[in-house]
Each structure stands twice: as C-alpha cells, then as structure tokens.
C-alpha cells in the first residue's frame, strides 16, 4: 500500500524537506474511505505541524496530516489515538495544540522552558516528558543535543522537537510497519518508539568519543604531546552527555516496576529493554569519565616530570659554572701579598684545577641523570 506523510517544515535542512514524502509499506496505512472523502490536511501556513495521524485497528487511518480540530473529533469517539508531531513551534502554537487535547495547564507551562533535563512528570491521567537526542561531530569533538517534549494522555500523544532534535519519521515508520500490534496498546506505544530511536542514537556518540579518547591516550603516552586542553574539553562533552542520559534511568525503572498504572503492562518489557540499553550506555559514559580523569592526571604528572628534568638540568649547569667562577674570583683579587703569585706554573695550575672540577661535576650529574 502507499503511504503519504507530510514533512512541511520551516527549515528543510534538519531532516524533513518541505513538501510531501511518498513511502511504501506492507500495511494498511494509506487506506480509509473517510480520509479519501475529507480534506483533512494541515494548511501550509501551519508548517510547524510535521504530521498528525489517527491510528485505529493497528493502522494509520489517514493519508494526509489531520487538522488539530479533526484530530480532536476523532479521539472523542473513544476509539484509537492521535499522534501529533511538531517542530520548533512557538509557545502560542504549543498552547493552542495542547489545549485542544485538554492537556493540564501545568504541563503546558512546563513545556515553555527549554534546555531541560530529561524527566517524566505525571499529571493525573496525563504525562509530560523531556528527552534529549544527541549526535557527535567528530571533527570538532563536540556532542550536539536536541530536545523532544512529549505530551501523553488518553487518546493522544504530542511530540514537540526543538533545536537539533532528530527526525522522528523513522520512529513512526518503525512503529507502523514493524510493531503495528503495539498500536492496539494506545499512545504509550509512541513514547516507547521515540525512546527506542533516541537511545539508538546514543551508540554512535559513545563510539565517536571512544575513538577520540584512544587518540588522546596515544598522544599523551607515546608522542608526549601537550594534550591537557583537549582532554579537558573531551571530559566536558562526556559530562554533558551524561547529563542527557542518566536522568532517563529513574523514570524508566519506575515504568518497569509498574509505578505508573496508566502505562499498559504489555509495554513494560519493551521499556525494560530500552532501560537496559540506557543503563549500559550510562556505565560506558562513567567509564569514559574515569578514563579521561586518569589520562588528565597522567598528563599533568608527565608535565611535572618534564619540568623537574628541566630544573635539574639548569641546577646542574649552574653548579658546574659556579666552581670555576669561585676559583677565578679568588685568584682574580688584586693584592700585593697573595700566595702562589710567584709560582712559575701558577696560572696553568689554576686552569687545570678549574677544568678538573668542572669535568668531575659534569660526570657526577650525568651519572645521577640530571644531564
């Protein structure tokens, strides 16, 4: 069957180009006599709405995105649910869309804050969650983050992407084509699909950081290059990544043990699998932090050793130069009555004494490896 998806967007460079995408699938996702009769597409002016789909009987029931008003009508029947996807909307646009689904005001106010830590807040039968997407820029050794706000309630789920948040079309296709049976469970299945995609995106970040840590380690211990600044900034990126991943663990564990009765029991094992991957990634991040700390300490120790070697060399040469200077200062005094002034070989003997003392000191410092 043929499936149409709207990908209207203000900035086509972030993964969803303006216009219509046409995809194919082996499911009954593009059918529905009702959708063929009505003009339910979102106007082009409302480009912040990426997609709005109605799911029932394990399939998408509309070809083109629904309007918010039409979506509200459909979920009022008590059958199926609606998934509304938005990208970089204004606060007013979020308020308009969420109020149509009776989202609690406190959750709407909370969503107006950006750069939040991942969390899951319960508001009666409604939930508001935040999750961070991440991707790693290898050339700059920087982790880039996006933010996804999720509103979940009876008959609806709203995903709002901010900044560099990943395109959620793969999560939508994954749920519609590979796990259509979960559509019977309700809108919570969308939350699992989104989390599953987000956590999948963490693995390349871990791999990229591992590669850079290995390079830094070789630079510090093999080439002896100055890498303090690079190690510091890498550690900072790892800490930021940890702040995006670690807060996911408590809410996922709460879902696993059934702390939220509103979450269908059929989804618990799916959330448990995602939670296991998040815990594994968090352990890898902690290992990376410890390794970078050890590398930084080792690098500082090596720098201190090299500085000590320089100080030792300077001290050794200063001692060597001090001996002939001492003799010269004595024999260079201009007095009439001084011993050894009448010696025929006094001058060569003085030079021989200074040279011998200098060579002895040089051999001594070489033997104790100060030179």
CSV table of C-alpha atoms in Angstrom, one decimal:
chain,number,residue,atom,x,y,z
A,1,UNK,CA,0.0,0.0,0.0
A,2,UNK,CA,1.1,3.6,-0.5
A,3,UNK,CA,1.6,5.9,2.5
A,4,UNK,CA,1.8,9.6,2.3
A,5,UNK,CA,3.4,11.7,5.0
A,6,UNK,CA,3.6,15.5,5.3
A,7,UNK,CA,7.0,16.9,6.0
A,8,UNK,CA,6.4,20.6,6.0
A,9,UNK,CA,9.0,22.4,8.0
A,10,UNK,CA,10.4,25.9,8.4
A,11,UNK,CA,14.0,24.7,8.0
A,12,UNK,CA,14.3,21.9,5.4
A,13,UNK,CA,17.9,21.2,6.3
A,14,UNK,CA,17.1,19.5,9.6
A,15,UNK,CA,15.9,16.2,8.2
A,16,UNK,CA,12.5,16.9,6.8
A,17,UNK,CA,12.2,18.7,3.5
A,18,UNK,CA,9.3,20.8,2.5
A,19,UNK,CA,6.6,19.1,0.6
A,20,UNK,CA,5.2,15.5,0.6
A,21,UNK,CA,7.2,12.3,1.0
A,22,UNK,CA,5.8,9.2,-0.6
A,23,UNK,CA,6.7,5.9,1.0
A,24,UNK,CA,5.6,2.3,0.7
A,25,UNK,CA,4.7,-0.2,3.3
A,26,UNK,CA,3.3,-3.6,3.6
A,27,UNK,CA,0.5,-2.5,5.9
A,28,UNK,CA,-2.9,-0.9,5.5
A,29,UNK,CA,-1.6,2.6,6.4
A,30,UNK,CA,-2.9,4.6,3.5
A,31,UNK,CA,-6.4,3.5,3.3
A,32,UNK,CA,-9.7,4.6,4.8
A,33,UNK,CA,-12.7,5.8,2.9
A,34,UNK,CA,-13.3,8.6,5.3
A,35,UNK,CA,-9.8,10.0,4.7
A,36,UNK,CA,-10.4,9.9,1.0
A,37,UNK,CA,-13.6,12.0,1.2
A,38,UNK,CA,-12.5,14.7,3.6
A,39,UNK,CA,-9.8,17.3,3.0
A,40,UNK,CA,-8.1,16.9,6.4
A,41,UNK,CA,-4.6,18.1,5.5
A,42,UNK,CA,-2.9,20.8,7.6
A,43,UNK,CA,-2.6,24.2,5.8
A,44,UNK,CA,0.8,25.1,4.5
A,45,UNK,CA,0.9,28.1,6.8
A,46,UNK,CA,1.0,25.7,9.8
A,47,UNK,CA,4.4,24.4,8.8
A,48,UNK,CA,5.3,23.7,12.4
A,49,UNK,CA,3.0,20.7,12.3
A,50,UNK,CA,5.1,17.9,10.8
A,51,UNK,CA,2.5,15.2,10.9
A,52,UNK,CA,-0.8,14.4,12.6
A,53,UNK,CA,-2.1,10.8,12.2
A,54,UNK,CA,-5.0,8.9,13.6
A,55,UNK,CA,-4.4,5.2,14.5
A,56,UNK,CA,-7.0,2.5,14.9
A,57,UNK,CA,-7.1,-1.2,14.2
A,58,UNK,CA,-3.3,-1.4,14.1
A,59,UNK,CA,-3.1,1.0,11.1
A,60,UNK,CA,-2.9,4.7,10.2
A,61,UNK,CA,-6.3,5.8,9.1
A,62,UNK,CA,-5.5,9.0,7.2
A,63,UNK,CA,-3.2,9.6,4.3
A,64,UNK,CA,-2.5,13.3,4.9
A,65,UNK,CA,-2.0,15.0,8.3
A,66,UNK,CA,-5.1,15.9,10.1
A,67,UNK,CA,-6.0,19.3,11.5
A,68,UNK,CA,-6.0,19.6,15.2
A,69,UNK,CA,-9.7,20.1,15.2
A,70,UNK,CA,-10.3,17.0,13.2
A,71,UNK,CA,-7.9,15.0,15.4
A,72,UNK,CA,-9.9,16.1,18.5
A,73,UNK,CA,-13.1,14.9,16.9
A,74,UNK,CA,-11.7,11.5,16.2
A,75,UNK,CA,-10.4,10.8,19.7
A,76,UNK,CA,-13.7,12.0,21.2
A,77,UNK,CA,-15.2,8.8,19.7
A,78,UNK,CA,-13.1,6.8,22.3
A,79,UNK,CA,-11.5,4.6,19.6
A,80,UNK,CA,-7.9,4.7,18.6
A,81,UNK,CA,-5.5,7.6,19.2
A,82,UNK,CA,-3.8,10.5,17.6
A,83,UNK,CA,-0.1,11.2,17.2
A,84,UNK,CA,0.7,14.9,16.6
A,85,UNK,CA,4.2,15.8,15.7
A,86,UNK,CA,5.5,19.4,15.8
A,87,UNK,CA,8.9,21.1,15.0
A,88,UNK,CA,10.1,24.3,16.7
A,89,UNK,CA,6.7,25.7,17.4
A,90,UNK,CA,6.1,28.9,19.3
A,91,UNK,CA,4.7,28.9,22.8
A,92,UNK,CA,1.4,30.1,21.5
A,93,UNK,CA,1.3,27.3,18.9
A,94,UNK,CA,2.1,24.7,21.5
A,95,UNK,CA,-0.6,26.1,23.8
A,96,UNK,CA,-3.2,26.0,21.0
A,97,UNK,CA,-2.5,22.4,20.1
A,98,UNK,CA,-2.2,21.1,23.7
A,99,UNK,CA,-5.4,22.8,24.9
A,100,UNK,CA,-7.3,21.1,22.1
A,101,UNK,CA,-6.4,17.8,23.8
A,102,UNK,CA,-7.2,19.0,27.4
A,103,UNK,CA,-3.5,18.9,28.4
A,104,UNK,CA,-3.2,20.2,32.0
A,105,UNK,CA,-2.1,23.8,32.2
A,106,UNK,CA,0.9,23.0,34.5
A,107,UNK,CA,2.3,20.6,31.8
A,108,UNK,CA,1.9,23.3,29.2
A,109,UNK,CA,3.7,25.9,31.3
A,110,UNK,CA,6.5,23.4,32.0
A,111,UNK,CA,7.0,22.9,28.2
A,112,UNK,CA,7.7,26.6,27.7
A,113,UNK,CA,11.1,26.1,29.3
A,114,UNK,CA,13.9,24.9,27.0
A,115,UNK,CA,17.2,23.1,27.9
A,116,UNK,CA,15.5,20.9,30.5
A,117,UNK,CA,16.9,17.8,31.9
A,118,UNK,CA,15.2,14.5,30.8
A,119,UNK,CA,12.3,13.7,33.0
A,120,UNK,CA,8.7,12.3,33.2
A,121,UNK,CA,6.1,14.2,35.2
A,122,UNK,CA,2.7,12.8,36.0
A,123,UNK,CA,-0.4,15.0,35.9
A,124,UNK,CA,-3.3,12.6,36.7
A,125,UNK,CA,-4.0,10.7,33.5
A,126,UNK,CA,-1.6,12.9,31.6
A,127,UNK,CA,2.1,12.9,31.4
A,128,UNK,CA,4.8,15.4,30.3
A,129,UNK,CA,8.2,14.1,29.4
A,130,UNK,CA,11.5,15.5,28.1
A,131,UNK,CA,14.2,13.5,26.3
A,132,UNK,CA,17.5,14.6,24.8
A,133,UNK,CA,18.7,13.5,21.4
A,134,UNK,CA,22.4,13.5,20.7
A,135,UNK,CA,24.9,13.3,17.8
A,136,UNK,CA,28.6,13.5,17.7
A,137,UNK,CA,30.7,15.8,15.5
A,138,UNK,CA,34.0,14.0,15.1
A,139,UNK,CA,36.0,16.9,13.6
A,140,UNK,CA,35.2,19.3,16.4
A,141,UNK,CA,34.9,16.6,19.1
A,142,UNK,CA,31.5,18.0,20.2
A,143,UNK,CA,28.2,16.4,21.3
A,144,UNK,CA,25.2,18.2,19.8
A,145,UNK,CA,21.9,17.9,21.6
A,146,UNK,CA,18.3,18.4,20.6
A,147,UNK,CA,15.2,18.3,22.9
A,148,UNK,CA,11.9,16.5,22.5
A,149,UNK,CA,8.9,17.3,24.6
A,150,UNK,CA,6.3,14.6,24.8
A,151,UNK,CA,2.7,15.1,26.0
A,152,UNK,CA,0.8,11.8,26.7
A,153,UNK,CA,-2.8,11.4,27.6
A,154,UNK,CA,-6.0,9.5,26.9
A,155,UNK,CA,-6.2,9.1,23.1
A,156,UNK,CA,-3.4,11.4,22.2
A,157,UNK,CA,0.4,11.8,22.1
A,158,UNK,CA,2.1,15.0,21.1
A,159,UNK,CA,5.8,15.2,20.3
A,160,UNK,CA,7.5,18.6,20.0
A,161,UNK,CA,11.0,18.8,18.7
A,162,UNK,CA,13.3,21.7,19.5
A,163,UNK,CA,16.7,22.6,18.1
A,164,UNK,CA,18.7,19.8,16.6
A,165,UNK,CA,16.3,17.1,17.7
A,166,UNK,CA,16.4,14.1,15.4
A,167,UNK,CA,13.7,13.5,12.8
A,168,UNK,CA,11.0,11.2,14.2
A,169,UNK,CA,9.8,9.8,10.9
A,170,UNK,CA,12.0,6.6,11.4
A,171,UNK,CA,10.3,6.1,14.8
A,172,UNK,CA,6.9,6.5,13.2
A,173,UNK,CA,7.7,4.0,10.4
A,174,UNK,CA,9.2,1.6,12.9
A,175,UNK,CA,6.0,1.6,14.9
A,176,UNK,CA,3.7,1.4,12.0
A,177,UNK,CA,5.5,-1.3,10.0
A,178,UNK,CA,7.5,-3.4,12.5
A,179,UNK,CA,5.3,-3.2,15.6
A,180,UNK,CA,1.8,-2.5,14.4
A,181,UNK,CA,0.4,-4.8,17.1
A,182,UNK,CA,1.5,-2.2,19.7
A,183,UNK,CA,-0.8,0.3,18.1
A,184,UNK,CA,-3.6,-1.5,19.9
A,185,UNK,CA,-2.0,-0.7,23.2
A,186,UNK,CA,-2.5,3.0,22.7
A,187,UNK,CA,-0.5,6.2,22.6
A,188,UNK,CA,2.1,5.0,25.1
A,189,UNK,CA,3.5,2.8,22.3
A,190,UNK,CA,4.6,6.1,20.6
A,191,UNK,CA,6.6,7.0,23.7
A,192,UNK,CA,8.4,3.7,23.5
A,193,UNK,CA,9.1,4.1,19.8
A,194,UNK,CA,10.5,7.6,20.3
A,195,UNK,CA,12.7,6.5,23.2
A,196,UNK,CA,13.9,3.5,21.2
A,197,UNK,CA,15.1,5.7,18.4
A,198,UNK,CA,16.7,8.3,20.7
A,199,UNK,CA,18.6,5.7,22.6
A,200,UNK,CA,19.8,4.1,19.4
A,201,UNK,CA,21.3,7.4,18.5
A,202,UNK,CA,23.4,7.4,21.7
A,203,UNK,CA,25.6,4.4,20.5
A,204,UNK,CA,27.4,6.4,17.7
A,205,UNK,CA,28.1,9.1,20.2
A,206,UNK,CA,29.7,6.6,22.6
A,207,UNK,CA,31.8,5.1,19.7
A,208,UNK,CA,33.0,8.5,18.5
A,209,UNK,CA,34.1,9.6,22.0
A,210,UNK,CA,35.9,6.2,22.4
A,211,UNK,CA,37.9,6.9,19.2
A,212,UNK,CA,38.9,10.3,20.4
A,213,UNK,CA,39.9,9.1,23.9
A,214,UNK,CA,42.1,6.5,22.2
A,215,UNK,CA,43.8,9.2,20.1
A,216,UNK,CA,44.4,11.4,23.2
A,217,UNK,CA,45.8,8.4,25.1
A,218,UNK,CA,48.3,7.7,22.4
A,219,UNK,CA,49.2,11.4,22.2
A,220,UNK,CA,49.9,11.6,25.9
A,221,UNK,CA,51.8,8.4,26.4
A,222,UNK,CA,53.5,7.8,23.1
A,223,UNK,CA,54.2,11.1,21.4
A,224,UNK,CA,54.4,13.2,24.6
A,225,UNK,CA,52.3,15.9,23.0
A,226,UNK,CA,50.7,18.6,25.2
A,227,UNK,CA,47.0,17.4,25.4
A,228,UNK,CA,45.7,19.0,28.6
A,229,UNK,CA,43.2,21.3,26.8
A,230,UNK,CA,41.9,18.5,24.5
A,231,UNK,CA,41.4,16.1,27.4
A,232,UNK,CA,39.6,18.8,29.4
A,233,UNK,CA,37.2,19.6,26.6
A,234,UNK,CA,36.6,15.9,25.9
A,235,UNK,CA,35.7,15.4,29.5
A,236,UNK,CA,33.4,18.3,29.4
A,237,UNK,CA,31.5,16.8,26.5
A,238,UNK,CA,31.3,13.4,28.3
A,239,UNK,CA,29.8,15.1,31.3
A,240,UNK,CA,27.2,16.9,29.2
A,241,UNK,CA,26.3,13.6,27.6
A,242,UNK,CA,26.0,12.0,31.0
A,243,UNK,CA,23.5,14.7,32.0
A,244,UNK,CA,21.4,13.8,29.0
A,245,UNK,CA,21.4,10.1,29.6
A,246,UNK,CA,21.5,9.5,33.4
A,247,UNK,CA,18.2,11.2,34.2
A,248,UNK,CA,16.3,8.7,31.9
A,249,UNK,CA,17.1,5.8,34.2
A,250,UNK,CA,14.8,6.6,37.2
A,251,UNK,CA,11.6,7.1,35.1
A,252,UNK,CA,12.3,4.0,33.0
A,253,UNK,CA,12.8,1.9,36.1
A,254,UNK,CA,9.6,3.3,37.5
A,255,UNK,CA,7.7,2.2,34.4
A,256,UNK,CA,9.3,-1.2,34.6
A,257,UNK,CA,8.1,-1.8,38.1
A,258,UNK,CA,4.6,-0.6,37.3
A,259,UNK,CA,4.7,2.7,39.2
A,260,UNK,CA,2.5,4.3,36.6
A,261,UNK,CA,-0.7,2.2,36.2
A,262,UNK,CA,-1.6,4.3,33.2
A,263,UNK,CA,1.2,2.7,31.3
A,264,UNK,CA,0.0,-0.5,29.7
A,265,UNK,CA,1.5,-3.7,31.1
A,266,UNK,CA,2.1,-5.0,27.6
A,267,UNK,CA,4.7,-2.3,27.0
A,268,UNK,CA,6.7,-2.9,30.2
A,269,UNK,CA,9.0,-5.4,28.6
A,270,UNK,CA,9.7,-3.0,25.7
A,271,UNK,CA,10.5,-0.2,28.2
A,272,UNK,CA,12.7,-2.7,30.1
A,273,UNK,CA,14.8,-3.4,27.1
A,274,UNK,CA,15.2,0.3,26.4
A,275,UNK,CA,16.1,0.8,30.1
A,276,UNK,CA,18.7,-1.9,29.9
A,277,UNK,CA,20.4,-0.1,27.0
A,278,UNK,CA,20.3,3.2,28.8
A,279,UNK,CA,21.9,1.7,31.9
A,280,UNK,CA,24.6,0.2,29.7
A,281,UNK,CA,25.3,3.5,27.9
A,282,UNK,CA,25.4,5.3,31.3
A,283,UNK,CA,28.0,2.8,32.5
A,284,UNK,CA,30.1,3.4,29.4
A,285,UNK,CA,29.9,7.1,29.9
A,286,UNK,CA,31.1,6.7,33.5
A,287,UNK,CA,33.9,4.6,32.3
A,288,UNK,CA,34.9,7.3,29.8
A,289,UNK,CA,34.8,9.9,32.5
A,290,UNK,CA,37.1,7.9,34.8
A,291,UNK,CA,39.5,7.1,31.9
A,292,UNK,CA,39.7,10.8,30.9
A,293,UNK,CA,40.3,11.7,34.5
A,294,UNK,CA,43.1,9.2,34.7
A,295,UNK,CA,44.6,10.5,31.4
A,296,UNK,CA,44.4,14.1,32.6
A,297,UNK,CA,46.2,13.2,35.9
A,298,UNK,CA,48.8,11.2,34.0
A,299,UNK,CA,49.3,14.1,31.5
A,300,UNK,CA,49.8,16.5,34.4
A,301,UNK,CA,52.2,14.1,36.1
A,302,UNK,CA,54.2,13.8,32.9
A,303,UNK,CA,54.3,17.6,32.5
A,304,UNK,CA,55.6,17.9,36.1
A,305,UNK,CA,58.3,15.3,35.4
A,306,UNK,CA,59.4,17.2,32.4
A,307,UNK,CA,59.5,20.4,34.3
A,308,UNK,CA,61.6,18.7,37.1
A,309,UNK,CA,64.0,17.5,34.4
A,310,UNK,CA,64.4,21.0,33.1
A,311,UNK,CA,65.0,22.3,36.6
A,312,UNK,CA,67.5,19.6,37.3
A,313,UNK,CA,69.5,20.4,34.2
A,314,UNK,CA,69.5,24.1,35.0
A,315,UNK,CA,70.7,23.4,38.5
A,316,UNK,CA,73.4,21.1,37.3
A,317,UNK,CA,74.8,23.6,34.8
A,318,UNK,CA,74.6,26.3,37.5
A,319,UNK,CA,76.7,24.1,39.9
A,320,UNK,CA,79.2,23.4,37.2
A,321,UNK,CA,79.7,27.0,36.3
A,322,UNK,CA,79.9,28.0,39.9
A,323,UNK,CA,83.1,26.1,40.6
A,324,UNK,CA,85.4,27.9,38.0
A,325,UNK,CA,83.7,31.1,38.9
A,326,UNK,CA,84.7,30.5,42.6
A,327,UNK,CA,88.4,29.9,41.8
A,328,UNK,CA,88.5,32.8,39.4
A,329,UNK,CA,87.0,35.2,41.9
A,330,UNK,CA,89.8,34.2,44.4
A,331,UNK,CA,92.7,34.4,42.1
A,332,UNK,CA,91.5,37.5,40.4
A,333,UNK,CA,91.8,39.6,43.6
A,334,UNK,CA,94.4,42.4,43.1
A,335,UNK,CA,96.5,42.3,46.3
A,336,UNK,CA,100.3,42.6,46.6
A,337,UNK,CA,100.8,39.8,49.0
A,338,UNK,CA,99.0,36.7,47.8
A,339,UNK,CA,100.2,33.1,47.9
A,340,UNK,CA,101.0,31.4,44.6
A,341,UNK,CA,101.6,34.6,42.7
A,342,UNK,CA,105.2,33.9,42.4
A,343,UNK,CA,104.8,30.3,41.2
A,344,UNK,CA,106.0,29.7,37.6
A,345,UNK,CA,103.2,27.3,36.8
A,346,UNK,CA,100.5,29.0,38.9
A,347,UNK,CA,98.4,30.1,36.0
A,348,UNK,CA,98.3,26.7,34.2
A,349,UNK,CA,97.8,25.0,37.5
A,350,UNK,CA,94.8,27.2,38.3
A,351,UNK,CA,93.2,26.4,34.9
A,352,UNK,CA,93.9,22.7,35.4
A,353,UNK,CA,92.1,22.8,38.8
A,354,UNK,CA,89.1,24.6,37.4
A,355,UNK,CA,88.9,22.2,34.4
A,356,UNK,CA,89.2,19.1,36.6
A,357,UNK,CA,86.5,20.3,39.0
A,358,UNK,CA,84.2,21.1,36.1
A,359,UNK,CA,84.7,17.7,34.5
A,360,UNK,CA,84.1,15.9,37.8
A,361,UNK,CA,80.9,17.7,38.4
A,362,UNK,CA,79.8,17.1,34.8
A,363,UNK,CA,80.4,13.3,35.2
A,364,UNK,CA,78.6,13.3,38.6
A,365,UNK,CA,75.5,15.0,37.2
A,366,UNK,CA,75.5,12.7,34.2
A,367,UNK,CA,75.7,9.7,36.5
A,368,UNK,CA,72.6,10.8,38.5
A,369,UNK,CA,70.9,11.6,35.2
A,370,UNK,CA,70.4,15.3,35.8
A,371,UNK,CA,72.1,15.9,32.4
